[in-house]
Short mmCIF file of C-alpha atoms and ligand atoms in Angstrom, two decimals:
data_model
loop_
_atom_site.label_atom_id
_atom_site.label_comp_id
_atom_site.label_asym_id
_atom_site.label_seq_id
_atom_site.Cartn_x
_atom_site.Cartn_y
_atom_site.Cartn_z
CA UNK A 1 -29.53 28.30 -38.39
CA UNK A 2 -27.64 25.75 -41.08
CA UNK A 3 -24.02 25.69 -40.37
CA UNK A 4 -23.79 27.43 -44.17
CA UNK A 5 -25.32 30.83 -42.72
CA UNK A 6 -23.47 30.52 -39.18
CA UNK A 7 -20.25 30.62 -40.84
CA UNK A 8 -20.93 33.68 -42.71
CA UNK A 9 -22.62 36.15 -40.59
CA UNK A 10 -20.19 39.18 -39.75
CA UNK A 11 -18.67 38.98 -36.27
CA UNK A 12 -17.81 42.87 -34.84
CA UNK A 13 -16.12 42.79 -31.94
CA UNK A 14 -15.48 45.83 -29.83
CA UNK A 15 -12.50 46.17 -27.21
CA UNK A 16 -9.02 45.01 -28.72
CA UNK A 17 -7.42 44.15 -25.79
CA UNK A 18 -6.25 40.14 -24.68
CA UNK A 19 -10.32 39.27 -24.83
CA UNK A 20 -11.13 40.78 -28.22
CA UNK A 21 -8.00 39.91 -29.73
CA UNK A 22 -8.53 36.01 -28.28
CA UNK A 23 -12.07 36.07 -29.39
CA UNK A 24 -11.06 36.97 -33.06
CA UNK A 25 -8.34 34.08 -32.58
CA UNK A 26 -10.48 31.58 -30.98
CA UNK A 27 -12.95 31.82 -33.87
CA UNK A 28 -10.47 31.21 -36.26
CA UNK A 29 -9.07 28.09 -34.78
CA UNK A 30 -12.90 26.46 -34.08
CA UNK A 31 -13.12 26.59 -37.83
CA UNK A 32 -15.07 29.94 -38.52
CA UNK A 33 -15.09 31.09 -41.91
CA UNK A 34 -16.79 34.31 -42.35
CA UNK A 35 -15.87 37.93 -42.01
CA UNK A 36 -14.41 39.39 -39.00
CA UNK A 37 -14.00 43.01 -37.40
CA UNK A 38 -11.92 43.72 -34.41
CA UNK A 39 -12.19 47.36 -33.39
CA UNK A 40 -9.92 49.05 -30.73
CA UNK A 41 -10.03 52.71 -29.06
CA UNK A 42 -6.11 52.58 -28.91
CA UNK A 43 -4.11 53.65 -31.75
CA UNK A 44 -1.48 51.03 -31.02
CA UNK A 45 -1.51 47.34 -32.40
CA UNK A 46 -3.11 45.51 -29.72
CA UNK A 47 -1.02 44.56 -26.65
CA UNK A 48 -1.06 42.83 -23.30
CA UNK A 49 -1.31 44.68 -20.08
CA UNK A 50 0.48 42.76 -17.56
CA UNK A 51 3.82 43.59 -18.86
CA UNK A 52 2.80 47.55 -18.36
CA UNK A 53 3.20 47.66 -14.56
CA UNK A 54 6.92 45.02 -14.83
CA UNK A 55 8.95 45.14 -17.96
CA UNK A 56 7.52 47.72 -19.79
CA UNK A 57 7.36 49.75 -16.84
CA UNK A 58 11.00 49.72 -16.21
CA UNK A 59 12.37 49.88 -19.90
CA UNK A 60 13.17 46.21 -19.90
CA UNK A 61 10.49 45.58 -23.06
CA UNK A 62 9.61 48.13 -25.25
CA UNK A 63 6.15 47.27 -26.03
CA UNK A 64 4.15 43.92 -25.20
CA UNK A 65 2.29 43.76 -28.36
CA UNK A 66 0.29 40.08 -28.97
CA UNK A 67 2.05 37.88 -31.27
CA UNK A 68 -1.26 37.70 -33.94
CA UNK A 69 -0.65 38.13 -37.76
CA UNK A 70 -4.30 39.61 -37.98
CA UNK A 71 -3.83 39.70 -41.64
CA UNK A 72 -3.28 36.42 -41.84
CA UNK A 73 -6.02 35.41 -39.66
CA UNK A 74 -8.55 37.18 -41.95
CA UNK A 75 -9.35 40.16 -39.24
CA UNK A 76 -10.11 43.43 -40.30
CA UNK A 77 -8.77 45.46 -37.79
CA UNK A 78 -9.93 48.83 -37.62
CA UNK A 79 -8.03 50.68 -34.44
CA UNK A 80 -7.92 54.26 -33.03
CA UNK A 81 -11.57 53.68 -33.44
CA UNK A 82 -14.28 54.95 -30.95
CA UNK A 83 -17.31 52.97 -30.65
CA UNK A 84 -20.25 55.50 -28.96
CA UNK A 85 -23.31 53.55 -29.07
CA UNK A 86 -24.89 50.19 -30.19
CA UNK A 87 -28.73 50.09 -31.46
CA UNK A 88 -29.19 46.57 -31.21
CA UNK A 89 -32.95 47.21 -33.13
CA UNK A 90 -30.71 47.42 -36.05
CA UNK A 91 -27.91 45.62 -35.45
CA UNK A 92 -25.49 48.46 -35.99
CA UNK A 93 -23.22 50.10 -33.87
CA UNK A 94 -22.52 54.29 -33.82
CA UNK A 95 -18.81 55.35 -34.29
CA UNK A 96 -17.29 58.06 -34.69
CA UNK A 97 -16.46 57.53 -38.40
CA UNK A 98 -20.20 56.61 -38.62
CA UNK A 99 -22.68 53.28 -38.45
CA UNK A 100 -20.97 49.93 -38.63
CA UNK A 101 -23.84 46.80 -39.22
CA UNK A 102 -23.15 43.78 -37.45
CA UNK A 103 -24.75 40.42 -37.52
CA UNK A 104 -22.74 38.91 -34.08
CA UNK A 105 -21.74 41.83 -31.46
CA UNK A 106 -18.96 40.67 -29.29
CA UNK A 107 -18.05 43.40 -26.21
CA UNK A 108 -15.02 43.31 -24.89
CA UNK A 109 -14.36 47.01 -23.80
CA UNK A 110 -12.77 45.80 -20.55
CA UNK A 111 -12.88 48.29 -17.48
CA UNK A 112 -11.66 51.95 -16.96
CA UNK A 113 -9.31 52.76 -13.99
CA UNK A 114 -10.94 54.90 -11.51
CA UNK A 115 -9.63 58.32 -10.92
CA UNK A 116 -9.32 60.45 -7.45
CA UNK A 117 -11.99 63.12 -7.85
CA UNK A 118 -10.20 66.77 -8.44
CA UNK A 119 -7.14 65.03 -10.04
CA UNK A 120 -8.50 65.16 -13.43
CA UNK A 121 -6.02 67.91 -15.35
CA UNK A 122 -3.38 68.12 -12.21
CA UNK A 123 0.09 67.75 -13.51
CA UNK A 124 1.77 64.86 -12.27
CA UNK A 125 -0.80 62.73 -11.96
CA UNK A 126 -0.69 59.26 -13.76
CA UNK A 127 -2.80 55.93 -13.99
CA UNK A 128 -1.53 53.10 -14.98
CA UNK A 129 -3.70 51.22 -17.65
CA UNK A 130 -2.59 51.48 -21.06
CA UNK A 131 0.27 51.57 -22.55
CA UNK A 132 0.22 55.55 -23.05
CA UNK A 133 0.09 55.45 -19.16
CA UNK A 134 3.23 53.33 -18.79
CA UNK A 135 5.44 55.52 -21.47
CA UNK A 136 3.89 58.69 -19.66
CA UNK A 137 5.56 56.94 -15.88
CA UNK A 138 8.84 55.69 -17.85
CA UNK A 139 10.84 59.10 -16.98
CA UNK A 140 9.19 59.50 -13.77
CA UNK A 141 11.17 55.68 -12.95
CA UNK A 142 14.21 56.80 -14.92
CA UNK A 143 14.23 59.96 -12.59
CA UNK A 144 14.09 58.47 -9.20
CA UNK A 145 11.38 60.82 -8.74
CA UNK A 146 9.74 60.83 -5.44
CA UNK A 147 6.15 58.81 -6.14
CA UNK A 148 2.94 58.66 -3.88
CA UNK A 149 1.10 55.69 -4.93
CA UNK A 150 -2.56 55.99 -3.86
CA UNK A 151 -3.88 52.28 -3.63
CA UNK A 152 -2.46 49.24 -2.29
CA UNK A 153 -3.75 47.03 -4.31
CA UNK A 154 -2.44 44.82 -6.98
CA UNK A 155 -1.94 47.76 -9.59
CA UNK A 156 0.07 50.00 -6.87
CA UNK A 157 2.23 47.32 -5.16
CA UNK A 158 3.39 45.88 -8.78
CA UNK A 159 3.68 49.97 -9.59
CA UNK A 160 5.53 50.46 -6.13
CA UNK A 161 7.99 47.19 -7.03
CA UNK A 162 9.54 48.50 -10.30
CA UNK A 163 9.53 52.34 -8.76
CA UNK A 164 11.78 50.68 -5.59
CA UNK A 165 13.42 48.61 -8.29
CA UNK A 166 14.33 52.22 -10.21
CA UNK A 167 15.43 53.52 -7.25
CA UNK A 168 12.36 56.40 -6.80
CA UNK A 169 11.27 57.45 -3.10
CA UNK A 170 7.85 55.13 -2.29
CA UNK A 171 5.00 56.32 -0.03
CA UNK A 172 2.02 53.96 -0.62
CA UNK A 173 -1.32 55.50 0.79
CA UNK A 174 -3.48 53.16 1.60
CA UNK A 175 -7.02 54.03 3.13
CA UNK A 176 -8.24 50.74 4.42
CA UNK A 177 -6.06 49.04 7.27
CA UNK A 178 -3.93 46.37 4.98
CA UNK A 179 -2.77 46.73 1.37
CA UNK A 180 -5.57 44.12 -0.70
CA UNK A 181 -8.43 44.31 1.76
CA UNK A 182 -10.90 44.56 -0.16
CA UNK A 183 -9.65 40.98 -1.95
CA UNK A 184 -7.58 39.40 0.84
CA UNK A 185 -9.05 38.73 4.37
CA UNK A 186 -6.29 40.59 6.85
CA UNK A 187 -5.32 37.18 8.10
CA UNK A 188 -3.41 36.94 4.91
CA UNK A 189 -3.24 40.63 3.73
CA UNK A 190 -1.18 40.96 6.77
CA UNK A 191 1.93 38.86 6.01
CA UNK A 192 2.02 41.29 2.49
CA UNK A 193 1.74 44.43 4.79
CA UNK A 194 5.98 43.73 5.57
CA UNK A 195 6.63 43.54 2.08
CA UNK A 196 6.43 47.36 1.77
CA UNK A 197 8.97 48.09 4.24
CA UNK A 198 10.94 45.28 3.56
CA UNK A 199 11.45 47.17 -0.24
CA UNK A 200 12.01 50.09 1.13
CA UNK A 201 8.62 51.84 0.45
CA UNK A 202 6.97 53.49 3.21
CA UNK A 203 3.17 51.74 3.67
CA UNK A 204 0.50 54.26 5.47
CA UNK A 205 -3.04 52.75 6.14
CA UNK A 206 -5.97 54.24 7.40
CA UNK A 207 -4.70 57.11 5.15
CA UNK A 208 -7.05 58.97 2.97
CA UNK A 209 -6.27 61.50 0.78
CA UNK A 210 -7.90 64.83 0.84
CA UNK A 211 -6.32 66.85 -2.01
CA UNK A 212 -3.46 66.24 -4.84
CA UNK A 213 -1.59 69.27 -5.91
CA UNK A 214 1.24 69.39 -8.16
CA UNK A 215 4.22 68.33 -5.89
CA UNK A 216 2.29 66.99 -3.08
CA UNK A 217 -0.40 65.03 -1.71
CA UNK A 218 -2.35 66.18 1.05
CA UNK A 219 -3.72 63.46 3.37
CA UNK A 220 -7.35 63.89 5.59
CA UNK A 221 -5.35 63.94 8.66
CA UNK A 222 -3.48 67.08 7.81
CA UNK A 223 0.10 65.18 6.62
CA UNK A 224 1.21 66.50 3.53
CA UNK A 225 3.26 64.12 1.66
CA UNK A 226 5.59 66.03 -1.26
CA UNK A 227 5.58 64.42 -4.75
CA UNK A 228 7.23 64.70 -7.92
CA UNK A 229 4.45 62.01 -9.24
CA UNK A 230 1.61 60.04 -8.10
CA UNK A 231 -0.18 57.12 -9.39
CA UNK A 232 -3.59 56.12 -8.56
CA UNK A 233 -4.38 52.66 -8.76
CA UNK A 234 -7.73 52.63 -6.58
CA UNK A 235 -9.97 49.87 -8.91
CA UNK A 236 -11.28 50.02 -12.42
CA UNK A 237 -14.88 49.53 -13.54
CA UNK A 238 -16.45 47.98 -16.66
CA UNK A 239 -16.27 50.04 -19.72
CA UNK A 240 -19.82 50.26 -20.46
CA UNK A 241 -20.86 53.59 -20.87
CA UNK A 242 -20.83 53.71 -24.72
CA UNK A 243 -23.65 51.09 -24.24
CA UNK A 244 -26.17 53.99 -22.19
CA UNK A 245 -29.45 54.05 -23.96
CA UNK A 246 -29.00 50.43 -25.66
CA UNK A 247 -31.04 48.40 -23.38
CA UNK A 248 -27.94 46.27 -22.52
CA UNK A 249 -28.53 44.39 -18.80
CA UNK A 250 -25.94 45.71 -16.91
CA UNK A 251 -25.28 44.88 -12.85
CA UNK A 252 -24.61 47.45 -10.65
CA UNK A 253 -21.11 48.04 -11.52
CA UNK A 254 -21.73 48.63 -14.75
CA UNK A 255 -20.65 45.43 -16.28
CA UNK A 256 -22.40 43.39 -19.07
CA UNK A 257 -24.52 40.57 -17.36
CA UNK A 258 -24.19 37.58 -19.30
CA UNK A 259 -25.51 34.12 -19.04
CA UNK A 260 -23.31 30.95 -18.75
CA UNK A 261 -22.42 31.09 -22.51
CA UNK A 262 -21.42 34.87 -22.38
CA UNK A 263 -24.68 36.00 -24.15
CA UNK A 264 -25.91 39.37 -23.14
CA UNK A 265 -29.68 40.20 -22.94
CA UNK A 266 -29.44 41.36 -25.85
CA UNK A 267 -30.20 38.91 -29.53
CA UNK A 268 -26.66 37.87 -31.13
CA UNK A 269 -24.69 40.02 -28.56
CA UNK A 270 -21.94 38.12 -26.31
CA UNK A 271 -19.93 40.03 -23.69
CA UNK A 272 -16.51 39.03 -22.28
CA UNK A 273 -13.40 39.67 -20.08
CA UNK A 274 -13.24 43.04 -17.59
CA UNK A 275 -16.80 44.20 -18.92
CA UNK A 276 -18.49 41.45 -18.11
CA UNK A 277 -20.00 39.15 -15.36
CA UNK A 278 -21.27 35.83 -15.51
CA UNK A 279 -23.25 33.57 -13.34
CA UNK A 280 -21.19 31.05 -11.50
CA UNK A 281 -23.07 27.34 -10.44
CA UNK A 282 -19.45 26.83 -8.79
CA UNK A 283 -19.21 29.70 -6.83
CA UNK A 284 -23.51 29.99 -6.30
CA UNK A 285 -22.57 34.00 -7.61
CA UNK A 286 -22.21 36.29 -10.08
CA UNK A 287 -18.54 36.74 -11.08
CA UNK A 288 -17.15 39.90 -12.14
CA UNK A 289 -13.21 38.89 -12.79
CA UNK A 290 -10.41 41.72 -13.54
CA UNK A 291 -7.95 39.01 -14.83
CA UNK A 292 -5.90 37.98 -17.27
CA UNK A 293 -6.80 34.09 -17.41
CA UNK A 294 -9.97 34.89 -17.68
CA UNK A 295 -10.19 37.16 -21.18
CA UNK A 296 -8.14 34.21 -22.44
CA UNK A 297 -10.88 31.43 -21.41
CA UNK A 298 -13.83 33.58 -21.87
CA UNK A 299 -13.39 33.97 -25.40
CA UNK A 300 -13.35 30.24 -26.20
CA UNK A 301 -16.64 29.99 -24.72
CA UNK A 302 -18.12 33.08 -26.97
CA UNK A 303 -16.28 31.51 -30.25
CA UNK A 304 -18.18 28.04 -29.75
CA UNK A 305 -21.21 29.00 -29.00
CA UNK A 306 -21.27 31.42 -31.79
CA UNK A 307 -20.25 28.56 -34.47
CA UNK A 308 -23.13 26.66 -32.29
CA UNK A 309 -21.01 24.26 -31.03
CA UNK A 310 -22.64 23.62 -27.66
CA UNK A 311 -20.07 24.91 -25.52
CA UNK A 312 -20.23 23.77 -21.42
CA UNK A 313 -21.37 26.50 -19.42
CA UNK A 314 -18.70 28.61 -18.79
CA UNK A 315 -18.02 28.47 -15.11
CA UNK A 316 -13.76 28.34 -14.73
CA UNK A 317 -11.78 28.85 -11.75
CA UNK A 318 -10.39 31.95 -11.76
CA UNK A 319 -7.05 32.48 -11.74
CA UNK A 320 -4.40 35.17 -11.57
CA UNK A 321 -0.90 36.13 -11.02
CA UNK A 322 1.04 39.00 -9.25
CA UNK A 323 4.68 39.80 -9.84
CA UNK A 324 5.44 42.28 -6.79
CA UNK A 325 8.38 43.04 -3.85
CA UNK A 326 10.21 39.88 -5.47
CA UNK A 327 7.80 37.28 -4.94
CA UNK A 328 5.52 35.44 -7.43
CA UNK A 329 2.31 35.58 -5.92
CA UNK A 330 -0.57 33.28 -7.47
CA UNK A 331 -4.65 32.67 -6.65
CA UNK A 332 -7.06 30.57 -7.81
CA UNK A 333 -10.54 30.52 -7.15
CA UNK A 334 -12.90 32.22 -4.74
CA UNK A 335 -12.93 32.28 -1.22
CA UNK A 336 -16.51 33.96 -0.28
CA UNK A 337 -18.32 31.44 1.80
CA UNK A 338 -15.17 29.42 2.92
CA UNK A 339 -15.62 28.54 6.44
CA UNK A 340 -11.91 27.02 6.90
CA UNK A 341 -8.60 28.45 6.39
CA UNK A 342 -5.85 26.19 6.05
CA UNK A 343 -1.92 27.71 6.39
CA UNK A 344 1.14 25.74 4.69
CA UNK A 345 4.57 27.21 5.70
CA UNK A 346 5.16 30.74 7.21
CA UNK A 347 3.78 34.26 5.96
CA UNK A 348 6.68 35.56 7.10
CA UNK A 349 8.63 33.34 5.15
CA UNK A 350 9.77 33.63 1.64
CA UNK A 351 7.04 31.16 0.08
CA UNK A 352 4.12 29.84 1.78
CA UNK A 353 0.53 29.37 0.27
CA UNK A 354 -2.95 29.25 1.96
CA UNK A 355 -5.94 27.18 1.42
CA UNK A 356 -9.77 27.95 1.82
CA UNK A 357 -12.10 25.22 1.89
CA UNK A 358 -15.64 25.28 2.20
CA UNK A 359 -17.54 21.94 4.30
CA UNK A 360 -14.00 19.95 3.55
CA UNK A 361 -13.27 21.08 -0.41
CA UNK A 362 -10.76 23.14 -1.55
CA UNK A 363 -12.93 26.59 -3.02
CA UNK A 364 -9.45 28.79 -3.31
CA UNK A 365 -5.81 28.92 -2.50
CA UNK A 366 -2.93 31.58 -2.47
CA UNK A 367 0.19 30.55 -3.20
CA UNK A 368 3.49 32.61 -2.61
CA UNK A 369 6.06 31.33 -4.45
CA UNK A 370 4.92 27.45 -4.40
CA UNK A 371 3.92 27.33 -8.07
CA UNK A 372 3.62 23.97 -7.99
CA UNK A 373 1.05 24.39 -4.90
CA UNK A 374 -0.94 26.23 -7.33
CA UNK A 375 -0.86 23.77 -10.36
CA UNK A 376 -2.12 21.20 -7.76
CA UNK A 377 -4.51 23.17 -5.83
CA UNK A 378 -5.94 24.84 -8.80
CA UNK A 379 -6.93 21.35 -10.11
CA UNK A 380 -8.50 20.00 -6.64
CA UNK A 381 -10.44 23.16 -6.75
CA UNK A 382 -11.78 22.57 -10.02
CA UNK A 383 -12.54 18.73 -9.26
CA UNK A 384 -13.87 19.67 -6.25
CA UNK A 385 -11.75 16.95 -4.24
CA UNK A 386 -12.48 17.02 -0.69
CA UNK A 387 -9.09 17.72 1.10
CA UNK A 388 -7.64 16.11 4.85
CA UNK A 389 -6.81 19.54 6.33
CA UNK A 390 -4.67 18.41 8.67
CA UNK A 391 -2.10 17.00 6.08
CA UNK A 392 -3.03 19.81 3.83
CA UNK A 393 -1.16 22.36 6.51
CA UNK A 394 1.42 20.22 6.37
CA UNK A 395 3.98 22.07 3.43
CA UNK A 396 5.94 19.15 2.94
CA UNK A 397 3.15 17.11 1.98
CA UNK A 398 2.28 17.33 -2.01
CA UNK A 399 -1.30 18.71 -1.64
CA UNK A 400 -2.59 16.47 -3.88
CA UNK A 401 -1.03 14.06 -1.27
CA UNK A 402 -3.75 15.82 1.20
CA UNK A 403 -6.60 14.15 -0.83
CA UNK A 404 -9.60 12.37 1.81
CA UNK A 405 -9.18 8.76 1.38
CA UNK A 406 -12.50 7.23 1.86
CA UNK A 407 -12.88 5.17 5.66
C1 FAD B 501 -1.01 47.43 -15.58
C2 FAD B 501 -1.79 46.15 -15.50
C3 FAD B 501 -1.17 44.98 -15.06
C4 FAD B 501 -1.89 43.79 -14.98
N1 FAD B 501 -1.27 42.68 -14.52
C5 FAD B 501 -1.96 41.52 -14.41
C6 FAD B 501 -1.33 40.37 -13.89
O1 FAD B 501 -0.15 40.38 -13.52
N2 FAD B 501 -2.08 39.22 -13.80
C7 FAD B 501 -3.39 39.17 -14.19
O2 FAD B 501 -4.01 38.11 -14.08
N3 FAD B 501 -4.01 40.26 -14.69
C8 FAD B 501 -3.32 41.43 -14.80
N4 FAD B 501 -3.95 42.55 -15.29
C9 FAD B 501 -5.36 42.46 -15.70
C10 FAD B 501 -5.50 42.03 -17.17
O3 FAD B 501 -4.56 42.69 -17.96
C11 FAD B 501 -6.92 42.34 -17.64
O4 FAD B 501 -7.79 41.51 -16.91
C12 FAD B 501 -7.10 42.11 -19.13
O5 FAD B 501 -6.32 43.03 -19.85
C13 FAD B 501 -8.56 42.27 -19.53
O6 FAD B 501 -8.67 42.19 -20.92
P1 FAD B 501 -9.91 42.83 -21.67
O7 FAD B 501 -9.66 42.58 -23.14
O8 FAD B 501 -11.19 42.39 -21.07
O9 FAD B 501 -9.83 44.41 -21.38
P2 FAD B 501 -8.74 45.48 -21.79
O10 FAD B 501 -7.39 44.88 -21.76
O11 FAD B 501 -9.04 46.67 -20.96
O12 FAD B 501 -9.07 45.83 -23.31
C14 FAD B 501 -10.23 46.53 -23.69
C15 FAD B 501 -9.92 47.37 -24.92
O13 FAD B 501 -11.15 47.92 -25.38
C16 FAD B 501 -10.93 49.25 -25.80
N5 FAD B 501 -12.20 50.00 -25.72
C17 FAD B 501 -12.85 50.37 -24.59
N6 FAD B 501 -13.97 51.04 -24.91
C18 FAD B 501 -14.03 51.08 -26.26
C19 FAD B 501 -14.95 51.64 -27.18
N7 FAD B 501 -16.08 52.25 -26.78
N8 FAD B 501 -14.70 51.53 -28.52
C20 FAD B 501 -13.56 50.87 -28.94
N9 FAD B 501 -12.65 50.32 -28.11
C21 FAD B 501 -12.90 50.42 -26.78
C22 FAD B 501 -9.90 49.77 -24.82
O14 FAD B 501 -9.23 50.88 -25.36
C23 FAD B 501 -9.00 48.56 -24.62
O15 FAD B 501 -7.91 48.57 -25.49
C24 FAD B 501 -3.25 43.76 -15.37
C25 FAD B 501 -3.88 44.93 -15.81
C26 FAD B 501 -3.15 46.12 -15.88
C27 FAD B 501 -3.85 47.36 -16.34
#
């Protein structure tokens, strides 16, 4: 296609969250001209979600709305918008308000939180995902209402921080036996177990709940746990079910399965950020990443290769961040298929990071409040330096100071 007739086909993209909104930004700055369409569920003007679950959360920030002039920009933004369907035969999409034409699709309906079956409808029961969710918690916080969290994971400890924070009761129910273990192996999960306590929240593993009524949780083992609130934070899948009957490729949890550049299997269709996966030649995987860095990079990709600019394959390190029980936790990377953990400074200590390296190189590393572990590690990772071990346990050493030196 001449560059004339790239510039000017009609780019719709669907989700405006950080990867739609970045997507309609990123093709601006690489230079493309032609009409643009951002269109977002929420009624609100599009907004980050990290802030939900800290500042917004506690009624330090009102809002966390993105810092885009979309008029400026060119966008048409169309929000409060529900896209149903996409028939890719011809090139339209189904919304509520009727059929939209596209000539470039981009998805970017990011993921759902999952919900405790039977909860639907019972009062007093929250998620936390949008920013309806974290004005609906505000009073709980302002209340010092007593708050079962059901989840450890990244959503409920951040969640469980600012409700300690507000002063509310805490139980966290957790069914597995450490808070993250479905992303942490318990050899580090266990240093965050303490953190619970240590705030004041009560932690119960191996806990499973086995009904939610208003005012109390019940758990499987006959405890019944009394509630003024509770917040499920259990996972969230890809948003994908407007795309049933499209033909999309989708993996088995639902998200978009795009190639290297984003594409989808479908012509002129590109998928990116929580709805998508993408096949990673550095990780020998799939990747499915619930992240903030990664609707910021992953739109760069889809921008370029939609102006046909030849982008590299996009295969980043991932990378995210945790604010939660007063410590800045970071991770970059991906640890399946490490064969060698390497520990620098304490877990029970107030920073200390870990390392996992795979046949000598640095795959992924966890840093607790050693940013600048992070900065460094992230970049061996991504070099793929190979690393001494023995001077990389060593936390006084830089770890870029840990590098191999050749014989
Ligand atoms: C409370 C919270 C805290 C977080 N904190 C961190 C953190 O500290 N660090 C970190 O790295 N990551 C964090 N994350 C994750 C990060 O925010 C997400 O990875 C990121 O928002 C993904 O962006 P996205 O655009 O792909 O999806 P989303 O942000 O989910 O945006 C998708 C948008 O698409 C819209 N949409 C969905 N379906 C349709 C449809 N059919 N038609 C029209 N619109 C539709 C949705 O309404 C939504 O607004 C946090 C997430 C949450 C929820």
């Amino acid at each position: 296609m001449s560059e004339q007739k790239q510039t000017q086909r009609h780019v719709v993209i669907v989700g405006a969250g950080m990867a739609g909104v970045q997507t309609a930004v990123a093709l601006r700055e690489q230079g493309f001209e032609g009409p643009v369409t951002l269109i977002g569920a929420e009624p609100h003007q599009p907004y980050d979600r990290p802030p939900l679950s800290k500042a917004v959360l506690l009624g330090k920030a009102e809002h966390s709305a993105f810092d885009v002039d979309f008029e400026s920009l060119g966008v048409d933004l169309r929000l409060g918008l529900d896209v149903t369907g996409l028939r890719p035969a011809d090139h339209e999409l189904v919304t509520e308000e009727g059929r939209f034409p596209y000539d470039v699709l981009v998805i970017a309906t990011g993921a759902h939180p999952l919900t405790l079956p039977g909860t639907e409808g019972v009062p007093g029961v929250h998620l936390l995902r949008t920013l309806d969710d974290a004005v609906r918690l505000g009073p709980v916080l302002a209340d010092r209402s007593s708050v079962v969290v059901v989840g450890a994971g990244w959503i409920g400890a951040e969640f469980a921080t600012a409700a300690r924070e507000a002063g509310c009761a805490v139980t966290v129910v957790e069914a597995a036996a450490l808070p993250l273990a479905g992303a942490l192996p318990a050899e580090v999960a266990t240093a965050m177990a303490g953190w619970y306590a240590e705030s004041g929240a009560e932690l119960l593993t191996h806990a499973r709940v086995d009904t939610v009524r208003p005012g109390a949780v019940a758990l499987a083992d006959g405890r019944e746990l009394p509630a003024d609130a509770v917040v499920v934070g259990i996972g969230a899948r890809p948003a994908t079910g407007w795309l049933d009957g499209s033909g999309i490729a989708l993996d088995p949890s639902g998200a978009v399965t795009a190639d290297d550049r984003l594409r989808t299997s479908l012509p002129d269709v590109y998928a990116v950020g929580d709805c998508a996966s993408f096949p990673s030649a550095r990780y020998g995987e799939r990747l499915l990443v619930h992240h903030w860095d990664n609707a910021l990079q992953g739109p760069r990709t889809v921008a370029a290769d939609i102006l046909d600019a030849a982008p590299a394959p996009y295969d980043p390190v991932p990378y995210f961040w945790s604010e939660q029980f007063g410590r800045f936790v970071q991770y970059a990377g991906h640890h399946e298929g490490a064969d060698t953990l390497v520990r620098r400074g304490d877990p029970a200590g107030a920073s200390w990071s870990v390392l996992w390296l795979r046949a000598g190189v640095p795959v992924a590393l966890l840093a607790v409040g050693r940013p600048r572990d992070l900065a460094q590690g992230r970049r061996l990772i991504e070099a793929g330096t190979p690393l001494d071990p023995v001077r990389a346990a060593d936390p006084a050493v830089p770890l870029k100071s840990a590098v191999l030196q050749e014989p």
